[in-house]
Structures are given as C-alpha cells and as structure tokens.
Amino acid sequence: LTVTMAMSIGTEANSAIDNIFKKYSHIIQPVARVFLLSTFIEDGVRMLLQFDDQSRYMRNTWRCGSFLAMVFVFLNMILQIGPSIAIIARKGVTVAVGCLFSVVLMQMVAYQVLWDVRFLVRNVALTGGLLFLLAEGSNQAKRVFAMLPGLETEAEKKNHMLQFFGRLLICLMFGPLIKFDSWTRIVMELVAMGFLAMVVVGFETKIAATALIALLFMENLLLNNFWDYSSHSSMFDFKLYDFFQTMSVIGGMMMVVALGPGGFSLDQRKKAM
C-alpha cells in the first residue's frame, strides 16, 4: 500500500509539474535561458566594467603587449554578451552556442584554468548548459519534422544524447558549489545531493529537478548574499561568483523540467515497461 501510494503521489506530482510548465512555457523557458546564461552575461559585463584591470592581468601574465591584451578582453566581452542575447531571442542559436563554447575553451587556456580543479570543473560543466540550449533547438526541429519518417528518429536520437550529457554536466557544475561551512548549509547540501543523484540517473527527474530549483533559490538568497558586502572586498567577488554559478545551475534544472530527462534515463525505461 505504501509503495502504491508513493507511486500515485509521484505520478500526480509529475502531472502537476508538467501542466504548470506547459501552461507557462512561454515564460519559463526564456527565464531558464537567462538564468542558464547568467554566468556568461555577468562575465561579459565584468569584462566591460573592469576592462583596464583585465587587460593588465593578461598583459602581465602572458607578456603579450597592451594591444593583444585589450583585443583578448574585448573578444571575451563581445563573444559572451552578443551570443547570450541571440540565444535568449532564439536567433542563430547554433552559431551563438559555438561562440560561447569557444569562450569557454579560450578562458581555460588564457586564465590557466587547467591547473585549478574547481574552475576547470566549472568551465567544463558550463558546456552542459550549452548542450541544453542545443537540445531545446533540437526539440523544436523534431516538432517541425514530426510527420517525416526517418528525420524524427534522428532528431530524437540527437536530442536524447544532448539531454543526457547536458544533464550530467550541469550536475557536475553543482560540485564546486558544495560547501559544509555551517549546519544550515550541511543540511541543505545533503538534501540537494540526494535530489542531484536522482537527476543524474534520470529517476523521477522532474520532481527532483523542481525540488533542486526551490532549494537552490533559497540557498542562493541566504548564503550567496554578495549585496551585503563591499564591492571592494574579496567576499563580494566570491559570493558574486557563486551566486551567478548557482543561477546557471537553476537555469539548467529548469531546462531539465521543461525538456524532460531524455531517452537515456530510468524514467524513460519505466515508461517503456
């Protein structure tokens, strides 16, 4: 009886979440894109506001001269803000995502991220969010060609792969966010890790992702309160970084709910059975 009740509750919860996301998809998916891209937007704006500081860092680190340093910072700024706006507007998504991929690779080399595990994981995980943006476009293409045999199968296969790797990589981004620096955070992180495991394997994915969205929103407001610190303090930079990284994870989880876990998941296997 308990198992039956639990399955019934799970089915009803999934149905309720589906109904909400379908009813408000015209609002939720654009918001999810903005959240997912917030790390790129924040970094691009920071390049603009700290142009001289960033140029000086590149010049001193790589001994490349003022002109090349400024060109690098300018490219970083343009290739993050411009494509992010294009993706939010759903214009030239594939090209825009390619630009953001190039920025991730460029920064991994330029800022020597390869030797810092935390920042390396963060940069690799960002590509998971980009895969979701491609999967969203693939979903639209699948609907357009739904009546054509063969093309639908290929579109579905591509979509399932994008969703699977996107799901794994966006969960990887959660890793650097985990901190056990207070009892409140320990409890929140342990609960979040349980839901995260459900998302990774694709079990009751929409319920787990929705719970993570609520939990991460709460954690972001309570623990990444950068607005309470002076903009000149190191804590301001750390909290700001974690705040926008968390927003990207939230955006990724919103995409998981909106698009579903894909074919490579326990939920899909359960449906097939």
Tab-separated table of C-alpha atoms in Angstrom:
chain	number	residue	atom	x	y	z
A	1	LEU	CA	0.000	0.000	0.000
A	2	THR	CA	2.801	2.412	0.897
A	3	VAL	CA	4.623	1.765	-2.386
A	4	THR	CA	1.376	2.177	-4.338
A	5	MET	CA	0.617	5.452	-2.561
A	6	ALA	CA	4.145	6.718	-3.194
A	7	MET	CA	3.875	5.872	-6.912
A	8	SER	CA	0.478	7.574	-7.068
A	9	ILE	CA	1.829	10.713	-5.386
A	10	GLY	CA	4.817	10.706	-7.750
A	11	THR	CA	2.544	10.405	-10.795
A	12	GLU	CA	0.308	13.237	-9.577
A	13	ALA	CA	3.326	15.450	-8.806
A	14	ASN	CA	4.819	14.812	-12.269
A	15	SER	CA	1.467	15.599	-13.871
A	16	ALA	CA	1.124	18.853	-11.892
A	17	ILE	CA	4.671	19.954	-12.811
A	18	ASP	CA	4.057	19.099	-16.481
A	19	ASN	CA	0.834	21.104	-16.509
A	20	ILE	CA	2.479	24.168	-14.943
A	21	PHE	CA	5.452	24.094	-17.317
A	22	LYS	CA	3.243	23.559	-20.373
A	23	LYS	CA	0.856	26.347	-19.365
A	24	TYR	CA	3.632	28.854	-18.680
A	25	SER	CA	6.304	27.551	-21.077
A	26	HIS	CA	6.280	30.879	-22.954
A	27	ILE	CA	7.554	32.494	-19.737
A	28	ILE	CA	9.517	29.687	-18.075
A	29	GLN	CA	11.786	28.714	-20.982
A	30	PRO	CA	13.005	32.281	-21.719
A	31	VAL	CA	13.638	32.763	-17.976
A	32	ALA	CA	15.519	29.432	-17.906
A	33	ARG	CA	17.713	30.635	-20.790
A	34	VAL	CA	18.506	33.890	-18.975
A	35	PHE	CA	19.379	32.022	-15.762
A	36	LEU	CA	21.464	29.451	-17.615
A	37	LEU	CA	23.374	32.176	-19.469
A	38	SER	CA	23.743	34.442	-16.420
A	39	THR	CA	27.329	33.293	-15.807
A	40	PHE	CA	28.316	34.344	-19.338
A	41	ILE	CA	26.393	37.629	-19.119
A	42	GLU	CA	27.931	38.512	-15.746
A	43	ASP	CA	31.419	37.682	-17.000
A	44	GLY	CA	30.910	39.743	-20.153
A	45	VAL	CA	29.661	42.753	-18.178
A	46	ARG	CA	32.589	42.365	-15.756
A	47	MET	CA	34.980	42.442	-18.741
A	48	LEU	CA	33.378	45.755	-19.729
A	49	LEU	CA	33.454	47.290	-16.232
A	50	GLN	CA	36.965	46.010	-15.430
A	51	PHE	CA	38.422	46.385	-18.917
A	52	ASP	CA	41.686	48.016	-17.764
A	53	ASP	CA	42.218	45.550	-14.889
A	54	GLN	CA	41.552	42.521	-17.108
A	55	SER	CA	43.840	43.883	-19.847
A	56	ARG	CA	46.586	44.500	-17.304
A	57	TYR	CA	46.227	40.952	-15.970
A	58	MET	CA	46.539	39.443	-19.457
A	59	ARG	CA	49.481	41.698	-20.303
A	60	ASN	CA	51.367	40.811	-17.126
A	61	THR	CA	50.529	37.077	-17.262
A	62	TRP	CA	51.282	36.417	-20.931
A	63	ARG	CA	53.729	39.290	-21.702
A	64	CYS	CA	51.738	39.880	-24.881
A	65	GLY	CA	51.689	43.658	-25.007
A	66	SER	CA	48.846	46.104	-24.422
A	67	PHE	CA	47.191	45.759	-27.838
A	68	LEU	CA	46.824	41.943	-27.789
A	69	ALA	CA	45.693	42.030	-24.151
A	70	MET	CA	42.949	44.540	-24.978
A	71	VAL	CA	41.886	42.532	-28.061
A	72	PHE	CA	41.550	39.401	-25.914
A	73	VAL	CA	39.408	41.156	-23.287
A	74	PHE	CA	37.285	42.806	-25.987
A	75	LEU	CA	36.674	39.451	-27.719
A	76	ASN	CA	35.746	37.844	-24.396
A	77	MET	CA	33.235	40.606	-23.767
A	78	ILE	CA	31.653	40.569	-27.252
A	79	LEU	CA	31.614	36.763	-27.600
A	80	GLN	CA	29.724	36.398	-24.310
A	81	ILE	CA	27.221	39.252	-24.318
A	82	GLY	CA	26.303	39.129	-28.039
A	83	PRO	CA	25.655	35.360	-28.316
A	84	SER	CA	23.814	35.338	-24.973
A	85	ILE	CA	21.376	37.956	-26.277
A	86	ALA	CA	20.978	35.985	-29.526
A	87	ILE	CA	20.201	32.741	-27.652
A	88	ILE	CA	17.647	34.445	-25.386
A	89	ALA	CA	15.967	35.791	-28.547
A	90	ARG	CA	16.281	32.334	-30.236
A	91	LYS	CA	18.230	33.784	-33.181
A	92	GLY	CA	21.141	31.821	-34.670
A	93	VAL	CA	21.302	29.553	-31.619
A	94	THR	CA	23.775	27.023	-33.064
A	95	VAL	CA	26.295	29.723	-34.053
A	96	ALA	CA	25.787	31.578	-30.755
A	97	VAL	CA	26.348	28.384	-28.730
A	98	GLY	CA	29.507	27.757	-30.790
A	99	CYS	CA	30.766	31.228	-29.828
A	100	LEU	CA	30.177	30.507	-26.142
A	101	PHE	CA	31.950	27.147	-26.477
A	102	SER	CA	34.946	28.991	-27.949
A	103	VAL	CA	34.938	31.424	-24.999
A	104	VAL	CA	34.991	28.524	-22.515
A	105	LEU	CA	37.999	26.964	-24.297
A	106	MET	CA	39.749	30.311	-24.660
A	107	GLN	CA	39.372	31.144	-20.977
A	108	MET	CA	40.548	27.696	-19.888
A	109	VAL	CA	43.886	28.404	-21.601
A	110	ALA	CA	44.186	32.160	-21.021
A	111	TYR	CA	43.378	32.043	-17.308
A	112	GLN	CA	45.281	28.769	-16.776
A	113	VAL	CA	42.106	27.078	-15.548
A	114	LEU	CA	43.500	23.657	-16.493
A	115	TRP	CA	45.568	23.650	-13.282
A	116	ASP	CA	42.742	24.695	-10.935
A	117	VAL	CA	40.295	21.819	-10.387
A	118	ARG	CA	37.415	23.974	-9.138
A	119	PHE	CA	37.497	26.372	-12.079
A	120	LEU	CA	38.162	23.544	-14.544
A	121	VAL	CA	35.038	21.692	-13.361
A	122	ARG	CA	33.050	24.929	-13.546
A	123	ASN	CA	34.125	25.590	-17.143
A	124	VAL	CA	33.536	22.014	-18.309
A	125	ALA	CA	30.139	21.975	-16.592
A	126	LEU	CA	29.129	25.201	-18.345
A	127	THR	CA	29.138	23.235	-21.597
A	128	GLY	CA	26.305	21.135	-20.115
A	129	GLY	CA	24.115	24.215	-20.050
A	130	LEU	CA	25.043	24.945	-23.664
A	131	LEU	CA	24.028	21.399	-24.636
A	132	PHE	CA	20.579	22.033	-23.141
A	133	LEU	CA	20.254	25.116	-25.328
A	134	LEU	CA	21.053	22.986	-28.371
A	135	ALA	CA	18.613	20.326	-27.151
A	136	GLU	CA	15.888	22.976	-26.925
A	137	GLY	CA	16.509	23.846	-30.588
A	138	SER	CA	16.560	20.143	-31.465
A	139	ASN	CA	13.189	19.725	-29.727
A	140	GLN	CA	11.730	22.442	-31.929
A	141	ALA	CA	13.201	20.835	-35.042
A	142	LYS	CA	11.729	17.478	-34.006
A	143	ARG	CA	8.270	19.013	-33.820
A	144	VAL	CA	8.672	20.606	-37.253
A	145	PHE	CA	9.673	17.310	-38.895
A	146	ALA	CA	7.438	15.109	-36.766
A	147	MET	CA	5.446	13.974	-39.805
A	148	LEU	CA	8.505	12.907	-41.802
A	149	PRO	CA	9.691	9.342	-41.116
A	150	GLY	CA	13.418	8.853	-40.505
A	151	LEU	CA	14.106	12.510	-39.729
A	152	GLU	CA	12.153	12.263	-36.492
A	153	THR	CA	14.217	9.262	-35.392
A	154	GLU	CA	17.493	11.092	-35.992
A	155	ALA	CA	16.208	14.225	-34.263
A	156	GLU	CA	15.092	12.206	-31.247
A	157	LYS	CA	18.415	10.375	-31.033
A	158	LYS	CA	20.375	13.634	-31.159
A	159	ASN	CA	18.025	15.220	-28.648
A	160	HIS	CA	18.358	12.337	-26.178
A	161	MET	CA	22.163	12.491	-26.349
A	162	LEU	CA	22.203	16.261	-25.819
A	163	GLN	CA	19.841	15.965	-22.856
A	164	PHE	CA	21.819	13.098	-21.311
A	165	PHE	CA	25.234	14.798	-21.461
A	166	GLY	CA	23.704	18.163	-20.613
A	167	ARG	CA	22.091	16.625	-17.531
A	168	LEU	CA	25.379	15.086	-16.388
A	169	LEU	CA	27.458	18.197	-16.993
A	170	ILE	CA	25.007	20.620	-15.368
A	171	CYS	CA	25.031	18.332	-12.310
A	172	LEU	CA	28.836	18.447	-12.394
A	173	MET	CA	28.588	22.230	-12.027
A	174	PHE	CA	26.922	21.625	-8.666
A	175	GLY	CA	30.198	20.125	-7.353
A	176	PRO	CA	32.149	23.364	-6.798
A	177	LEU	CA	29.098	24.900	-5.092
A	178	ILE	CA	29.058	22.301	-2.309
A	179	LYS	CA	30.360	23.704	0.974
A	180	PHE	CA	29.959	22.401	4.535
A	181	ASP	CA	30.756	25.643	6.364
A	182	SER	CA	27.650	25.785	8.590
A	183	TRP	CA	24.978	23.442	9.953
A	184	THR	CA	22.360	25.100	7.762
A	185	ARG	CA	24.470	24.537	4.679
A	186	ILE	CA	25.323	20.932	5.639
A	187	VAL	CA	21.611	20.019	5.841
A	188	MET	CA	20.776	21.830	2.591
A	189	GLU	CA	23.705	20.295	0.718
A	190	LEU	CA	22.899	16.731	1.836
A	191	VAL	CA	19.259	17.091	0.759
A	192	ALA	CA	20.361	18.662	-2.544
A	193	MET	CA	22.849	15.851	-3.201
A	194	GLY	CA	20.034	13.296	-2.869
A	195	PHE	CA	17.918	15.117	-5.455
A	196	LEU	CA	21.006	15.596	-7.621
A	197	ALA	CA	21.611	11.831	-7.706
A	198	MET	CA	18.010	11.367	-8.896
A	199	VAL	CA	18.584	13.850	-11.729
A	200	VAL	CA	21.848	12.153	-12.758
A	201	VAL	CA	20.234	8.719	-13.162
A	202	GLY	CA	17.004	10.204	-14.518
A	203	PHE	CA	14.691	8.867	-11.790
A	204	GLU	CA	11.594	10.992	-11.036
A	205	THR	CA	13.678	13.620	-12.788
A	206	LYS	CA	11.141	16.422	-12.997
A	207	ILE	CA	10.251	16.160	-9.304
A	208	ALA	CA	13.929	16.099	-8.259
A	209	ALA	CA	14.857	18.985	-10.581
A	210	THR	CA	11.913	21.077	-9.326
A	211	ALA	CA	12.945	20.428	-5.719
A	212	LEU	CA	16.522	21.466	-6.585
A	213	ILE	CA	15.266	24.674	-8.200
A	214	ALA	CA	13.425	25.628	-4.979
A	215	LEU	CA	16.345	24.570	-2.758
A	216	LEU	CA	18.984	26.372	-4.824
A	217	PHE	CA	16.895	29.561	-4.940
A	218	MET	CA	16.668	29.508	-1.147
A	219	GLU	CA	20.375	28.728	-0.757
A	220	ASN	CA	21.346	31.461	-3.200
A	221	LEU	CA	19.399	34.147	-1.366
A	222	LEU	CA	20.514	33.045	2.106
A	223	LEU	CA	24.150	32.089	1.536
A	224	ASN	CA	25.382	33.930	-1.581
A	225	ASN	CA	24.315	37.378	-0.378
A	226	PHE	CA	27.047	39.360	-2.155
A	227	TRP	CA	24.927	42.539	-1.810
A	228	ASP	CA	25.711	42.631	1.923
A	229	TYR	CA	29.452	43.137	1.262
A	230	SER	CA	31.542	45.989	-0.022
A	231	SER	CA	32.283	45.722	-3.749
A	232	HIS	CA	35.987	46.101	-2.885
A	233	SER	CA	36.078	43.073	-0.559
A	234	SER	CA	37.190	39.593	-1.610
A	235	MET	CA	33.993	38.109	-0.115
A	236	PHE	CA	31.948	40.196	-2.543
A	237	ASP	CA	33.737	38.576	-5.516
A	238	PHE	CA	33.434	35.038	-4.084
A	239	LYS	CA	29.731	35.434	-3.251
A	240	LEU	CA	29.019	37.063	-6.629
A	241	TYR	CA	30.767	34.226	-8.463
A	242	ASP	CA	28.832	31.548	-6.538
A	243	PHE	CA	25.550	33.447	-6.947
A	244	PHE	CA	25.677	33.509	-10.747
A	245	GLN	CA	27.060	29.988	-10.978
A	246	THR	CA	24.097	28.824	-8.897
A	247	MET	CA	21.747	30.761	-11.185
A	248	SER	CA	23.189	28.838	-14.146
A	249	VAL	CA	22.536	25.536	-12.357
A	250	ILE	CA	18.961	26.678	-11.630
A	251	GLY	CA	18.524	27.529	-15.315
A	252	GLY	CA	19.841	24.104	-16.263
A	253	MET	CA	17.401	22.401	-13.878
A	254	MET	CA	14.539	24.439	-15.339
A	255	MET	CA	15.571	23.130	-18.772
A	256	VAL	CA	15.589	19.561	-17.391
A	257	VAL	CA	11.987	20.018	-16.265
A	258	ALA	CA	10.924	21.762	-19.472
A	259	LEU	CA	12.565	19.278	-21.872
A	260	GLY	CA	12.407	16.113	-19.749
A	261	PRO	CA	15.287	13.748	-18.923
A	262	GLY	CA	15.522	12.327	-22.448
A	263	GLY	CA	15.733	8.735	-23.628
A	264	PHE	CA	18.761	7.784	-21.518
A	265	SER	CA	17.050	7.753	-18.116
A	266	LEU	CA	15.248	5.476	-15.688
A	267	ASP	CA	12.074	7.485	-16.233
A	268	GLN	CA	12.108	6.625	-19.925
A	269	ARG	CA	12.813	2.977	-19.187
A	270	LYS	CA	9.898	2.949	-16.724
A	271	LYS	CA	7.603	4.356	-19.439
A	272	ALA	CA	8.757	1.691	-21.907
A	273	MET	CA	7.918	-1.039	-19.397
